């Protein structure tokens, strides 16, 4: 039988120690009889050799061929030259869903374990879009922006991944976390698409929760949650909050799932302060390895290893970063040995992990694409230009600014309908207490007699050119209706 191949990158700092320990456990459980790990070169050594990608051509070829990467933590060079490999990999390979599992573990004392409150839930975080696109500009001397891009297909991908996982794990209720009450368009889309996708999973209760309330509820009653799906930045924050509920980042496994390529890694970093000292805790990477085994269908082996780990923790075996300070800590290697000795045993103080029959490694992947895929959700939408938001830099008083702008649009199909500053309406009406900065949104809408649909984007661009003769333009946003519904938000106070 040919073995399923997986790319393996040991990583930097404590990376080689924790990957070594995890692999020894996997080997002892028989994984290497069915899976071949192919080591690839990534990380600090590659950066140091002058490759700003931090990974060799061979590494890229191997990851693309195998479709799975098991990786230790990797350092990001601070300052110029070389971006975070972790972030680059997720984006380059479209690993759109970040899955983290947070569960109370025996021997890992937390306020919840002491109170007898069980914690066991998943956070599924959108991994590509949101402010993590890193699209940022300095608009005026005083004003900076970060563009928050959210797409319908991007939302659909992460919601479907979450709901499919919930179905596979028998999770009956999934929450969508959001801030759609404030970001009605972007988070509103995230929530709408969650509801739309959930219609295909009728057995799953689809609920939503506003992000700030979610944080409070998670801390007060973590036992009420089994799976939460979140946009990128909110998911980033909530997943670290969740790690705190179960004893820290050392116990949180992470999977980055894409259509073609998936990456399994620990959530902690390279821990340079303890690197090379046999002190690192390999639990996070081992638990990520178990997610990987389940991803390829090795359900029984994953259950067997999880039970051995739980028994080890239950018996109080611990590395220096956790556990009873009254009992001596063991090293990374000894911790792995302790797990290996307990393979075949089950935890006594909690329900063991299931060990189903299914255990044949397999990976279903679509064929390698020959061109970049274009993702679409809404294909039959009628779009009409109805105006333009022109953003300008100015320190003029409001009435003077409005007067200039009204004059500039006199001979165009548009009239000035709104001026806002930092999202708050200041013209035609506003409050004298609204403090201003040197950046204005000036909204022009079709005059009453002009029919939407009778013009394309040309008149808006001509208006922009006219305003540009008088003012410094910072940006321009055509206003469009989609199937008759406005594709733009109102100002605060409008
Ligand atoms: P870190 O997670 O490496 O260390 C924070 C603290 O936690 C340190 O005191 C460390 O000793 C401890 N720690 C972390 N993992 C541990 C483990 N397995 N066992 C015992 N103690 C552990 O975070 P830091 O210092 O912010 O980052 C160091 C480097 O790691 C940076 O270059 C950063 O870019 C990189 N990093 C890489 C990640 C990845 O590859 N996915 C994730 C986070 C950081």
Short mmCIF file of C-alpha atoms and ligand atoms in Angstrom, two decimals:
data_model
loop_
_atom_site.label_atom_id
_atom_site.label_comp_id
_atom_site.label_asym_id
_atom_site.label_seq_id
_atom_site.Cartn_x
_atom_site.Cartn_y
_atom_site.Cartn_z
CA UNK A 1 0.00 0.00 0.00
CA UNK A 2 1.46 3.39 -0.91
CA UNK A 3 1.64 5.80 2.00
CA UNK A 4 -0.15 9.14 2.12
CA UNK A 5 2.46 11.90 1.98
CA UNK A 6 2.48 14.97 4.23
CA UNK A 7 4.93 17.90 4.10
CA UNK A 8 6.67 18.50 7.43
CA UNK A 9 8.38 21.74 8.44
CA UNK A 10 9.98 21.48 11.90
CA UNK A 11 10.19 25.27 12.28
CA UNK A 12 12.44 27.51 14.36
CA UNK A 13 13.25 27.90 18.06
CA UNK A 14 11.41 25.16 19.98
CA UNK A 15 9.92 23.97 16.65
CA UNK A 16 12.30 21.02 16.07
CA UNK A 17 11.82 19.88 19.69
CA UNK A 18 8.01 19.93 19.65
CA UNK A 19 7.76 18.45 16.15
CA UNK A 20 10.27 15.75 17.15
CA UNK A 21 8.20 14.91 20.24
CA UNK A 22 4.91 14.85 18.31
CA UNK A 23 6.37 12.66 15.57
CA UNK A 24 7.67 10.16 18.13
CA UNK A 25 4.15 9.84 19.54
CA UNK A 26 2.64 9.50 16.06
CA UNK A 27 5.24 6.86 15.19
CA UNK A 28 4.56 4.87 18.36
CA UNK A 29 0.85 4.86 17.49
CA UNK A 30 1.63 3.40 14.06
CA UNK A 31 1.00 6.50 11.96
CA UNK A 32 4.27 6.12 10.04
CA UNK A 33 3.11 2.74 8.71
CA UNK A 34 0.47 4.59 6.71
CA UNK A 35 1.81 8.14 6.33
CA UNK A 36 5.14 9.43 5.03
CA UNK A 37 6.36 12.81 6.31
CA UNK A 38 8.53 14.69 3.82
CA UNK A 39 10.69 17.31 5.50
CA UNK A 40 10.77 20.71 3.79
CA UNK A 41 12.96 23.74 4.39
CA UNK A 42 11.12 26.77 5.71
CA UNK A 43 11.79 29.48 8.24
CA UNK A 44 14.73 31.39 9.62
CA UNK A 45 17.49 29.45 7.79
CA UNK A 46 15.82 30.17 4.45
CA UNK A 47 15.29 33.86 5.31
CA UNK A 48 18.96 34.08 6.38
CA UNK A 49 20.00 32.64 3.01
CA UNK A 50 18.33 35.68 1.39
CA UNK A 51 15.00 34.18 0.28
CA UNK A 52 12.34 36.69 1.45
CA UNK A 53 9.62 34.05 1.08
CA UNK A 54 11.21 32.03 3.88
CA UNK A 55 10.62 28.80 1.96
CA UNK A 56 12.46 27.01 -0.81
CA UNK A 57 11.05 26.10 -4.24
CA UNK A 58 11.20 22.44 -3.19
CA UNK A 59 9.16 23.23 -0.07
CA UNK A 60 6.48 24.95 -2.17
CA UNK A 61 6.44 22.07 -4.68
CA UNK A 62 6.08 19.47 -1.89
CA UNK A 63 3.29 21.34 -0.08
CA UNK A 64 1.37 21.81 -3.34
CA UNK A 65 1.81 18.15 -4.27
CA UNK A 66 0.84 16.67 -0.90
CA UNK A 67 -1.90 19.17 0.02
CA UNK A 68 -1.04 19.01 3.73
CA UNK A 69 1.60 20.80 5.76
CA UNK A 70 2.36 19.92 9.39
CA UNK A 71 4.45 22.73 10.74
CA UNK A 72 6.24 23.88 13.85
CA UNK A 73 6.28 27.59 14.76
CA UNK A 74 8.39 29.89 12.59
CA UNK A 75 9.99 33.19 13.47
CA UNK A 76 9.18 36.28 11.45
CA UNK A 77 12.14 38.58 10.76
CA UNK A 78 11.44 41.86 12.58
CA UNK A 79 11.67 44.97 10.40
CA UNK A 80 12.08 44.92 6.62
CA UNK A 81 12.61 41.94 4.29
CA UNK A 82 10.53 38.86 4.87
CA UNK A 83 6.88 38.62 5.81
CA UNK A 84 5.33 36.21 8.28
CA UNK A 85 5.43 32.78 6.61
CA UNK A 86 2.41 31.77 8.64
CA UNK A 87 0.25 34.56 7.23
CA UNK A 88 1.68 34.23 3.69
CA UNK A 89 0.97 30.49 3.56
CA UNK A 90 -2.67 30.90 4.61
CA UNK A 91 -3.27 33.57 1.99
CA UNK A 92 -1.26 32.09 -0.84
CA UNK A 93 -2.96 28.73 -0.52
CA UNK A 94 -6.42 30.11 0.23
CA UNK A 95 -6.60 28.36 3.60
CA UNK A 96 -9.78 30.25 4.33
CA UNK A 97 -10.89 28.66 7.61
CA UNK A 98 -8.83 28.67 10.77
CA UNK A 99 -10.13 26.02 13.13
CA UNK A 100 -9.14 25.94 16.79
CA UNK A 101 -10.43 23.56 19.40
CA UNK A 102 -10.52 24.66 23.03
CA UNK A 103 -11.17 22.04 25.69
CA UNK A 104 -10.45 21.73 29.39
CA UNK A 105 -7.70 19.18 29.83
CA UNK A 106 -7.05 17.14 32.96
CA UNK A 107 -4.03 18.38 34.90
CA UNK A 108 -4.38 21.87 33.41
CA UNK A 109 -5.91 23.87 36.20
CA UNK A 110 -8.13 26.83 35.30
CA UNK A 111 -10.89 28.71 37.15
CA UNK A 112 -13.38 26.63 35.16
CA UNK A 113 -11.79 23.26 35.92
CA UNK A 114 -11.78 24.20 39.63
CA UNK A 115 -15.47 25.14 39.40
CA UNK A 116 -16.31 21.94 37.53
CA UNK A 117 -17.43 23.85 34.41
CA UNK A 118 -16.55 21.88 31.26
CA UNK A 119 -15.11 23.89 28.35
CA UNK A 120 -15.19 22.27 24.92
CA UNK A 121 -15.78 24.41 21.87
CA UNK A 122 -14.43 25.31 18.45
CA UNK A 123 -13.64 28.75 17.06
CA UNK A 124 -13.74 28.93 13.28
CA UNK A 125 -12.14 32.13 12.04
CA UNK A 126 -12.23 33.51 8.50
CA UNK A 127 -8.56 33.56 7.57
CA UNK A 128 -8.03 35.69 4.46
CA UNK A 129 -10.27 38.76 4.30
CA UNK A 130 -11.29 41.57 6.66
CA UNK A 131 -8.62 44.08 7.71
CA UNK A 132 -6.00 41.33 7.30
CA UNK A 133 -5.77 42.18 3.60
CA UNK A 134 -3.40 44.85 4.90
CA UNK A 135 -4.78 47.45 2.46
CA UNK A 136 -3.83 50.63 4.26
CA UNK A 137 -3.25 54.23 3.20
CA UNK A 138 -2.35 57.57 4.70
CA UNK A 139 -5.13 59.75 3.33
CA UNK A 140 -4.19 63.16 4.68
CA UNK A 141 -1.48 64.38 7.07
CA UNK A 142 -3.75 63.40 9.97
CA UNK A 143 -5.85 60.50 8.71
CA UNK A 144 -5.00 56.84 8.03
CA UNK A 145 -7.27 54.07 6.82
CA UNK A 146 -7.35 50.29 6.65
CA UNK A 147 -9.77 48.83 4.10
CA UNK A 148 -11.95 46.05 5.37
CA UNK A 149 -12.73 43.74 2.47
CA UNK A 150 -15.39 41.10 2.97
CA UNK A 151 -16.75 39.04 0.07
CA UNK A 152 -19.84 36.87 -0.22
CA UNK A 153 -17.85 33.85 -1.54
CA UNK A 154 -15.25 34.36 1.23
CA UNK A 155 -18.02 34.30 3.87
CA UNK A 156 -19.66 31.28 2.23
CA UNK A 157 -16.40 29.30 2.28
CA UNK A 158 -15.81 29.76 5.99
CA UNK A 159 -19.46 29.24 6.98
CA UNK A 160 -19.74 26.05 4.97
CA UNK A 161 -16.45 24.74 6.41
CA UNK A 162 -17.76 25.43 9.93
CA UNK A 163 -21.17 23.88 9.33
CA UNK A 164 -19.67 20.80 7.64
CA UNK A 165 -17.34 20.32 10.61
CA UNK A 166 -20.24 20.75 13.04
CA UNK A 167 -22.18 18.10 11.11
CA UNK A 168 -19.19 15.71 11.17
CA UNK A 169 -18.66 16.23 14.92
CA UNK A 170 -22.36 16.02 15.74
CA UNK A 171 -22.44 19.59 17.07
CA UNK A 172 -26.07 20.67 17.21
CA UNK A 173 -25.72 24.44 17.60
CA UNK A 174 -23.38 26.91 15.83
CA UNK A 175 -23.14 30.62 16.65
CA UNK A 176 -22.14 33.30 14.18
CA UNK A 177 -20.36 36.15 15.99
CA UNK A 178 -20.51 39.60 14.37
CA UNK A 179 -20.93 43.34 14.79
CA UNK A 180 -23.67 43.73 12.17
CA UNK A 181 -25.47 46.33 14.28
CA UNK A 182 -22.62 48.77 13.54
CA UNK A 183 -20.97 47.43 10.35
CA UNK A 184 -24.27 46.76 8.65
CA UNK A 185 -22.76 46.03 5.25
CA UNK A 186 -19.61 44.00 5.99
CA UNK A 187 -20.60 42.18 9.16
CA UNK A 188 -24.17 42.27 7.86
CA UNK A 189 -22.98 40.26 4.84
CA UNK A 190 -21.11 37.83 7.13
CA UNK A 191 -24.31 37.24 9.11
CA UNK A 192 -26.62 37.04 6.06
CA UNK A 193 -24.38 34.49 4.38
CA UNK A 194 -24.25 32.46 7.62
CA UNK A 195 -28.04 32.28 7.64
CA UNK A 196 -28.12 31.44 3.93
CA UNK A 197 -25.51 28.66 4.24
CA UNK A 198 -27.17 27.27 7.39
CA UNK A 199 -30.35 26.55 5.38
CA UNK A 200 -28.43 23.62 3.83
CA UNK A 201 -27.77 22.20 7.32
CA UNK A 202 -31.30 22.00 8.76
CA UNK A 203 -30.28 19.72 11.63
CA UNK A 204 -27.97 22.43 13.01
CA UNK A 205 -29.40 25.29 15.06
CA UNK A 206 -27.89 28.48 13.59
CA UNK A 207 -27.74 31.32 16.09
CA UNK A 208 -26.05 34.68 16.04
CA UNK A 209 -24.45 36.73 18.75
CA UNK A 210 -22.95 40.23 18.77
CA UNK A 211 -19.21 40.02 19.33
CA UNK A 212 -19.01 42.03 22.55
CA UNK A 213 -21.85 40.04 24.13
CA UNK A 214 -20.14 36.86 22.91
CA UNK A 215 -16.96 37.74 24.82
CA UNK A 216 -18.91 38.26 28.02
CA UNK A 217 -20.97 35.10 27.54
CA UNK A 218 -17.88 33.00 26.77
CA UNK A 219 -16.28 34.10 30.01
CA UNK A 220 -19.46 33.69 32.09
CA UNK A 221 -20.78 30.47 30.57
CA UNK A 222 -18.29 28.82 28.18
CA UNK A 223 -20.24 25.57 28.56
CA UNK A 224 -23.08 27.09 26.48
CA UNK A 225 -20.96 27.20 23.31
CA UNK A 226 -19.86 24.37 21.00
CA UNK A 227 -18.84 26.27 17.86
CA UNK A 228 -18.48 29.95 16.99
CA UNK A 229 -17.72 31.24 13.49
CA UNK A 230 -16.20 34.72 13.22
CA UNK A 231 -14.68 37.25 10.81
CA UNK A 232 -10.87 37.42 10.78
CA UNK A 233 -9.97 40.13 13.31
CA UNK A 234 -12.78 39.30 15.73
CA UNK A 235 -11.86 35.61 15.42
CA UNK A 236 -8.22 36.39 16.11
CA UNK A 237 -9.12 38.12 19.37
CA UNK A 238 -11.77 35.64 20.49
CA UNK A 239 -9.51 32.65 19.83
CA UNK A 240 -6.86 34.00 22.19
CA UNK A 241 -9.56 34.80 24.75
CA UNK A 242 -10.74 31.20 24.37
CA UNK A 243 -7.16 29.92 24.84
CA UNK A 244 -7.16 31.75 28.17
CA UNK A 245 -10.26 29.81 29.25
CA UNK A 246 -8.47 26.47 28.87
CA UNK A 247 -5.09 27.38 30.33
CA UNK A 248 -3.21 29.27 27.64
CA UNK A 249 -1.95 29.02 24.09
CA UNK A 250 0.12 25.89 24.85
CA UNK A 251 -3.07 23.80 24.73
CA UNK A 252 -4.77 25.12 21.62
CA UNK A 253 -4.37 23.23 18.34
CA UNK A 254 -4.96 24.95 15.04
CA UNK A 255 -5.84 23.91 11.50
CA UNK A 256 -5.99 26.14 8.45
CA UNK A 257 -8.30 24.50 5.95
CA UNK A 258 -8.43 25.36 2.26
CA UNK A 259 -9.93 23.86 -0.86
CA UNK A 260 -6.59 22.43 -2.02
CA UNK A 261 -4.12 22.78 0.83
CA UNK A 262 -4.47 22.58 4.62
CA UNK A 263 -1.95 23.56 7.25
CA UNK A 264 -1.79 22.16 10.79
CA UNK A 265 0.25 24.03 13.37
CA UNK A 266 0.61 24.97 17.03
CA UNK A 267 -0.72 28.43 17.90
CA UNK A 268 2.25 29.42 20.05
CA UNK A 269 5.46 30.87 18.62
CA UNK A 270 9.10 29.80 18.58
CA UNK A 271 9.63 30.54 22.32
CA UNK A 272 13.24 31.67 21.83
CA UNK A 273 13.65 32.00 25.63
CA UNK A 274 13.47 28.21 26.12
CA UNK A 275 14.62 26.94 22.69
CA UNK A 276 17.05 24.04 22.69
CA UNK A 277 16.55 23.35 26.42
CA UNK A 278 14.14 20.38 26.26
CA UNK A 279 11.58 22.49 28.18
CA UNK A 280 8.88 23.13 25.55
CA UNK A 281 5.41 21.68 25.91
CA UNK A 282 4.52 19.73 22.73
CA UNK A 283 0.77 19.41 23.53
CA UNK A 284 -0.46 22.14 21.16
CA UNK A 285 1.40 20.72 18.16
CA UNK A 286 0.41 17.15 19.05
CA UNK A 287 -3.26 18.17 19.30
CA UNK A 288 -2.89 19.89 15.88
CA UNK A 289 -1.47 16.59 14.62
CA UNK A 290 -4.64 14.87 15.88
CA UNK A 291 -6.77 17.36 13.93
CA UNK A 292 -4.63 16.44 10.91
CA UNK A 293 -5.14 12.70 11.45
CA UNK A 294 -8.90 13.26 11.66
CA UNK A 295 -8.71 15.41 8.49
CA UNK A 296 -7.23 12.45 6.60
CA UNK A 297 -9.65 9.94 8.12
CA UNK A 298 -7.34 8.29 10.70
CA UNK A 299 -10.06 8.59 13.30
CA UNK A 300 -9.12 5.60 15.43
CA UNK A 301 -5.42 6.47 15.76
CA UNK A 302 -6.33 10.07 16.60
CA UNK A 303 -8.66 8.84 19.36
CA UNK A 304 -6.04 6.41 20.72
CA UNK A 305 -3.38 9.14 20.92
CA UNK A 306 -5.81 11.64 22.44
CA UNK A 307 -6.73 9.14 25.15
CA UNK A 308 -3.05 8.47 25.91
CA UNK A 309 -2.43 12.22 26.15
CA UNK A 310 -5.45 12.72 28.43
CA UNK A 311 -4.29 9.86 30.69
CA UNK A 312 -0.78 11.37 30.85
CA UNK A 313 -2.16 14.77 31.83
CA UNK A 314 -4.53 13.18 34.32
CA UNK A 315 -1.63 11.48 36.06
CA UNK A 316 -0.05 14.87 36.62
CA UNK A 317 2.84 14.52 34.14
CA UNK A 318 3.66 18.08 33.04
CA UNK A 319 6.27 20.31 31.43
CA UNK A 320 7.43 23.45 33.23
CA UNK A 321 4.81 25.79 31.78
CA UNK A 322 1.79 24.20 33.53
CA UNK A 323 0.65 21.72 36.14
CA UNK A 324 1.27 21.29 39.84
CA UNK A 325 4.38 23.27 40.85
CA UNK A 326 4.75 20.82 43.76
CA UNK A 327 5.67 17.96 41.39
CA UNK A 328 8.81 18.12 39.25
CA UNK A 329 8.38 19.09 35.59
CA UNK A 330 9.55 16.72 32.87
CA UNK A 331 11.30 17.69 29.63
CA UNK A 332 9.82 17.73 26.12
CA UNK A 333 11.24 14.29 25.26
CA UNK A 334 10.17 12.72 28.56
CA UNK A 335 6.66 14.15 28.14
CA UNK A 336 6.41 12.45 24.74
CA UNK A 337 7.75 9.19 26.27
CA UNK A 338 5.09 9.37 29.00
CA UNK A 339 2.36 9.62 26.34
CA UNK A 340 3.87 6.71 24.38
CA UNK A 341 3.87 4.52 27.51
CA UNK A 342 0.15 5.20 27.94
CA UNK A 343 -0.90 4.35 24.39
CA UNK A 344 -3.79 1.93 24.76
CA UNK A 345 -5.01 3.38 28.08
CA UNK A 346 -7.95 5.69 28.60
CA UNK A 347 -8.62 8.66 30.87
CA UNK A 348 -10.35 7.80 34.14
CA UNK A 349 -11.82 11.16 35.12
CA UNK A 350 -13.59 12.08 31.92
CA UNK A 351 -15.22 10.59 28.88
CA UNK A 352 -12.53 9.08 26.60
CA UNK A 353 -12.20 10.36 23.04
CA UNK A 354 -14.09 8.07 20.62
CA UNK A 355 -11.97 5.48 18.81
CA UNK A 356 -14.10 4.58 15.77
CA UNK A 357 -13.11 1.85 13.31
CA UNK A 358 -12.35 4.24 10.45
CA UNK A 359 -8.58 4.59 10.13
CA UNK A 360 -7.49 4.49 6.49
CA UNK A 361 -5.68 7.67 5.46
CA UNK A 362 -7.16 9.36 2.42
CA UNK A 363 -7.39 12.88 1.10
CA UNK A 364 -9.95 14.00 -1.43
CA UNK A 365 -8.74 17.04 -3.32
CA UNK A 366 -9.97 18.78 -6.45
CA UNK A 367 -7.57 18.60 -9.40
CA UNK A 368 -4.74 21.14 -9.45
CA UNK A 369 -6.21 24.32 -10.99
CA UNK A 370 -4.85 25.45 -14.33
CA UNK A 371 -5.85 29.05 -13.71
CA UNK A 372 -6.74 31.07 -10.60
CA UNK A 373 -10.30 30.30 -9.57
CA UNK A 374 -12.81 33.18 -9.67
CA UNK A 375 -15.26 32.73 -6.78
CA UNK A 376 -18.81 34.06 -7.29
CA UNK A 377 -21.92 34.12 -5.13
CA UNK A 378 -24.21 36.78 -6.64
CA UNK A 379 -24.11 36.49 -10.42
CA UNK A 380 -27.46 37.91 -11.54
CA UNK A 381 -27.53 41.34 -9.95
CA UNK A 382 -28.68 44.53 -11.71
CA UNK A 383 -26.25 47.34 -10.86
CA UNK A 384 -27.06 51.05 -11.30
CA UNK A 385 -24.84 54.07 -10.71
CA UNK A 386 -26.64 56.58 -8.52
CA UNK A 387 -23.91 58.92 -7.34
CA UNK A 388 -20.46 59.24 -5.88
CA UNK A 389 -18.77 59.76 -2.54
CA UNK A 390 -15.79 62.03 -3.12
CA UNK A 391 -13.34 62.19 -0.22
CA UNK A 392 -11.25 65.33 0.08
CA UNK A 393 -8.60 66.82 2.27
CA UNK A 394 -9.50 70.27 3.60
CA UNK A 395 -9.44 72.46 6.69
CA UNK A 396 -12.13 74.88 5.42
CA UNK A 397 -15.15 75.64 7.64
CA UNK A 398 -18.20 73.53 6.78
CA UNK A 399 -20.41 76.23 5.14
CA UNK A 400 -17.57 77.39 2.88
CA UNK A 401 -16.73 73.81 1.90
CA UNK A 402 -20.39 73.11 1.07
CA UNK A 403 -20.67 76.28 -0.98
CA UNK A 404 -17.63 75.35 -3.13
CA UNK A 405 -18.90 71.82 -3.66
CA UNK A 406 -22.44 72.91 -4.58
CA UNK A 407 -20.99 75.26 -7.16
CA UNK A 408 -18.71 72.57 -8.59
CA UNK A 409 -21.61 70.17 -9.22
CA UNK A 410 -24.02 72.78 -10.64
CA UNK A 411 -23.77 71.56 -14.27
CA UNK A 412 -23.68 67.84 -13.50
CA UNK A 413 -26.44 65.21 -12.98
CA UNK A 414 -25.58 65.27 -9.26
CA UNK A 415 -26.40 67.39 -6.23
CA UNK A 416 -24.53 67.55 -2.95
CA UNK A 417 -26.62 65.67 -0.37
CA UNK A 418 -24.28 65.11 2.55
CA UNK A 419 -20.96 65.99 4.06
CA UNK A 420 -19.64 63.82 6.86
CA UNK A 421 -16.48 63.83 8.91
CA UNK A 422 -15.25 60.58 10.47
CA UNK A 423 -18.61 59.05 9.52
CA UNK A 424 -20.75 61.69 11.29
CA UNK A 425 -23.03 63.97 9.26
CA UNK A 426 -22.01 67.64 9.55
CA UNK A 427 -23.94 69.08 6.56
CA UNK A 428 -26.76 69.95 5.70
CA UNK A 429 -27.27 69.64 9.44
CA UNK A 430 -25.05 68.60 12.30
CA UNK A 431 -23.92 69.44 15.79
CA UNK A 432 -21.58 72.26 16.73
CA UNK A 433 -19.96 69.84 19.18
CA UNK A 434 -18.78 67.44 16.45
CA UNK A 435 -15.00 67.73 16.32
CA UNK A 436 -13.46 67.64 12.86
CA UNK A 437 -10.36 66.31 11.13
CA UNK A 438 -8.92 67.25 7.72
CA UNK A 439 -10.76 64.48 5.81
CA UNK A 440 -14.30 64.76 4.45
CA UNK A 441 -16.76 62.51 2.75
CA UNK A 442 -18.82 64.53 0.26
CA UNK A 443 -21.82 62.65 -1.09
CA UNK A 444 -23.28 63.49 -4.49
CA UNK A 445 -26.55 61.85 -5.55
CA UNK A 446 -28.57 61.97 -8.75
CA UNK A 447 -30.78 65.03 -9.12
CA UNK A 448 -34.47 64.24 -8.72
CA UNK A 449 -35.21 64.26 -12.45
CA UNK A 450 -32.30 61.96 -13.40
CA UNK A 451 -33.23 58.30 -13.63
CA UNK A 452 -30.96 55.69 -12.06
CA UNK A 453 -29.69 53.45 -14.81
CA UNK A 454 -29.64 56.27 -17.35
CA UNK A 455 -25.93 56.84 -16.75
CA UNK A 456 -22.89 54.69 -16.17
CA UNK A 457 -19.80 55.62 -14.20
CA UNK A 458 -18.63 58.38 -16.62
CA UNK A 459 -20.48 61.36 -15.07
CA UNK A 460 -19.20 60.44 -11.58
CA UNK A 461 -15.64 60.39 -12.87
CA UNK A 462 -16.14 63.76 -14.64
CA UNK A 463 -17.43 65.20 -11.35
CA UNK A 464 -14.32 63.87 -9.62
CA UNK A 465 -12.11 65.63 -12.16
CA UNK A 466 -13.95 68.93 -11.55
CA UNK A 467 -13.63 68.67 -7.77
CA UNK A 468 -9.98 67.69 -8.22
CA UNK A 469 -9.27 71.07 -9.82
CA UNK A 470 -10.23 72.80 -6.56
CA UNK A 471 -9.53 70.27 -3.80
CA UNK A 472 -7.04 67.51 -2.98
CA UNK A 473 -8.88 64.25 -3.54
CA UNK A 474 -8.05 61.43 -1.16
CA UNK A 475 -10.35 58.80 -2.61
CA UNK A 476 -13.46 58.18 -4.64
CA UNK A 477 -16.26 55.71 -4.27
CA UNK A 478 -18.97 55.37 -6.93
CA UNK A 479 -22.39 54.88 -5.30
CA UNK A 480 -24.34 51.99 -6.76
CA UNK A 481 -27.65 50.29 -6.18
CA UNK A 482 -27.74 46.51 -6.43
CA UNK A 483 -31.14 45.18 -7.49
CA UNK A 484 -32.52 48.54 -6.36
CA UNK A 485 -30.95 48.40 -2.89
CA UNK A 486 -28.29 50.94 -1.93
CA UNK A 487 -24.77 49.51 -1.85
CA UNK A 488 -23.52 52.14 0.61
CA UNK A 489 -24.07 53.06 4.22
CA UNK A 490 -25.71 56.17 5.62
CA UNK A 491 -23.76 58.61 7.79
CA UNK A 492 -24.26 58.67 11.56
CA UNK A 493 -27.11 61.12 12.12
CA UNK A 494 -28.37 60.93 8.50
P1 LIG B 1 5.80 32.63 21.84
O1 LIG B 1 4.54 31.87 21.78
O2 LIG B 1 6.96 32.06 21.10
O3 LIG B 1 6.26 32.78 23.39
C1 LIG B 1 5.48 33.43 24.39
C2 LIG B 1 5.79 32.80 25.77
O4 LIG B 1 5.20 31.51 25.85
C3 LIG B 1 7.28 32.58 26.02
O5 LIG B 1 7.56 32.83 27.37
C4 LIG B 1 7.49 31.12 25.70
O6 LIG B 1 8.55 30.53 26.43
C5 LIG B 1 6.16 30.50 26.09
N1 LIG B 1 5.85 29.33 25.24
C6 LIG B 1 5.41 29.36 23.95
N2 LIG B 1 5.23 28.12 23.51
C7 LIG B 1 5.54 27.29 24.51
C8 LIG B 1 5.55 25.87 24.63
N3 LIG B 1 5.20 25.06 23.63
N4 LIG B 1 5.95 25.36 25.81
C9 LIG B 1 6.29 26.14 26.84
N5 LIG B 1 6.30 27.48 26.79
C10 LIG B 1 5.93 28.05 25.63
O7 LIG B 1 5.49 34.11 21.35
P2 LIG B 1 6.48 35.30 20.96
O8 LIG B 1 7.62 35.36 21.93
O9 LIG B 1 5.60 36.47 20.81
O10 LIG B 1 7.02 34.98 19.51
C11 LIG B 1 8.32 34.42 19.24
C12 LIG B 1 8.46 34.19 17.74
O11 LIG B 1 7.49 33.24 17.29
C13 LIG B 1 8.26 35.43 16.87
O12 LIG B 1 9.25 35.43 15.84
C14 LIG B 1 6.89 35.23 16.26
O13 LIG B 1 6.78 35.85 15.00
C15 LIG B 1 6.83 33.73 16.12
N6 LIG B 1 5.46 33.19 16.11
C16 LIG B 1 5.19 32.20 15.23
C17 LIG B 1 3.94 31.61 15.19
C18 LIG B 1 3.70 30.50 14.22
O14 LIG B 1 4.62 29.98 13.64
N7 LIG B 1 2.44 30.09 14.00
C19 LIG B 1 2.85 32.06 16.07
C20 LIG B 1 3.24 33.10 17.00
C21 LIG B 1 4.50 33.64 17.00
#
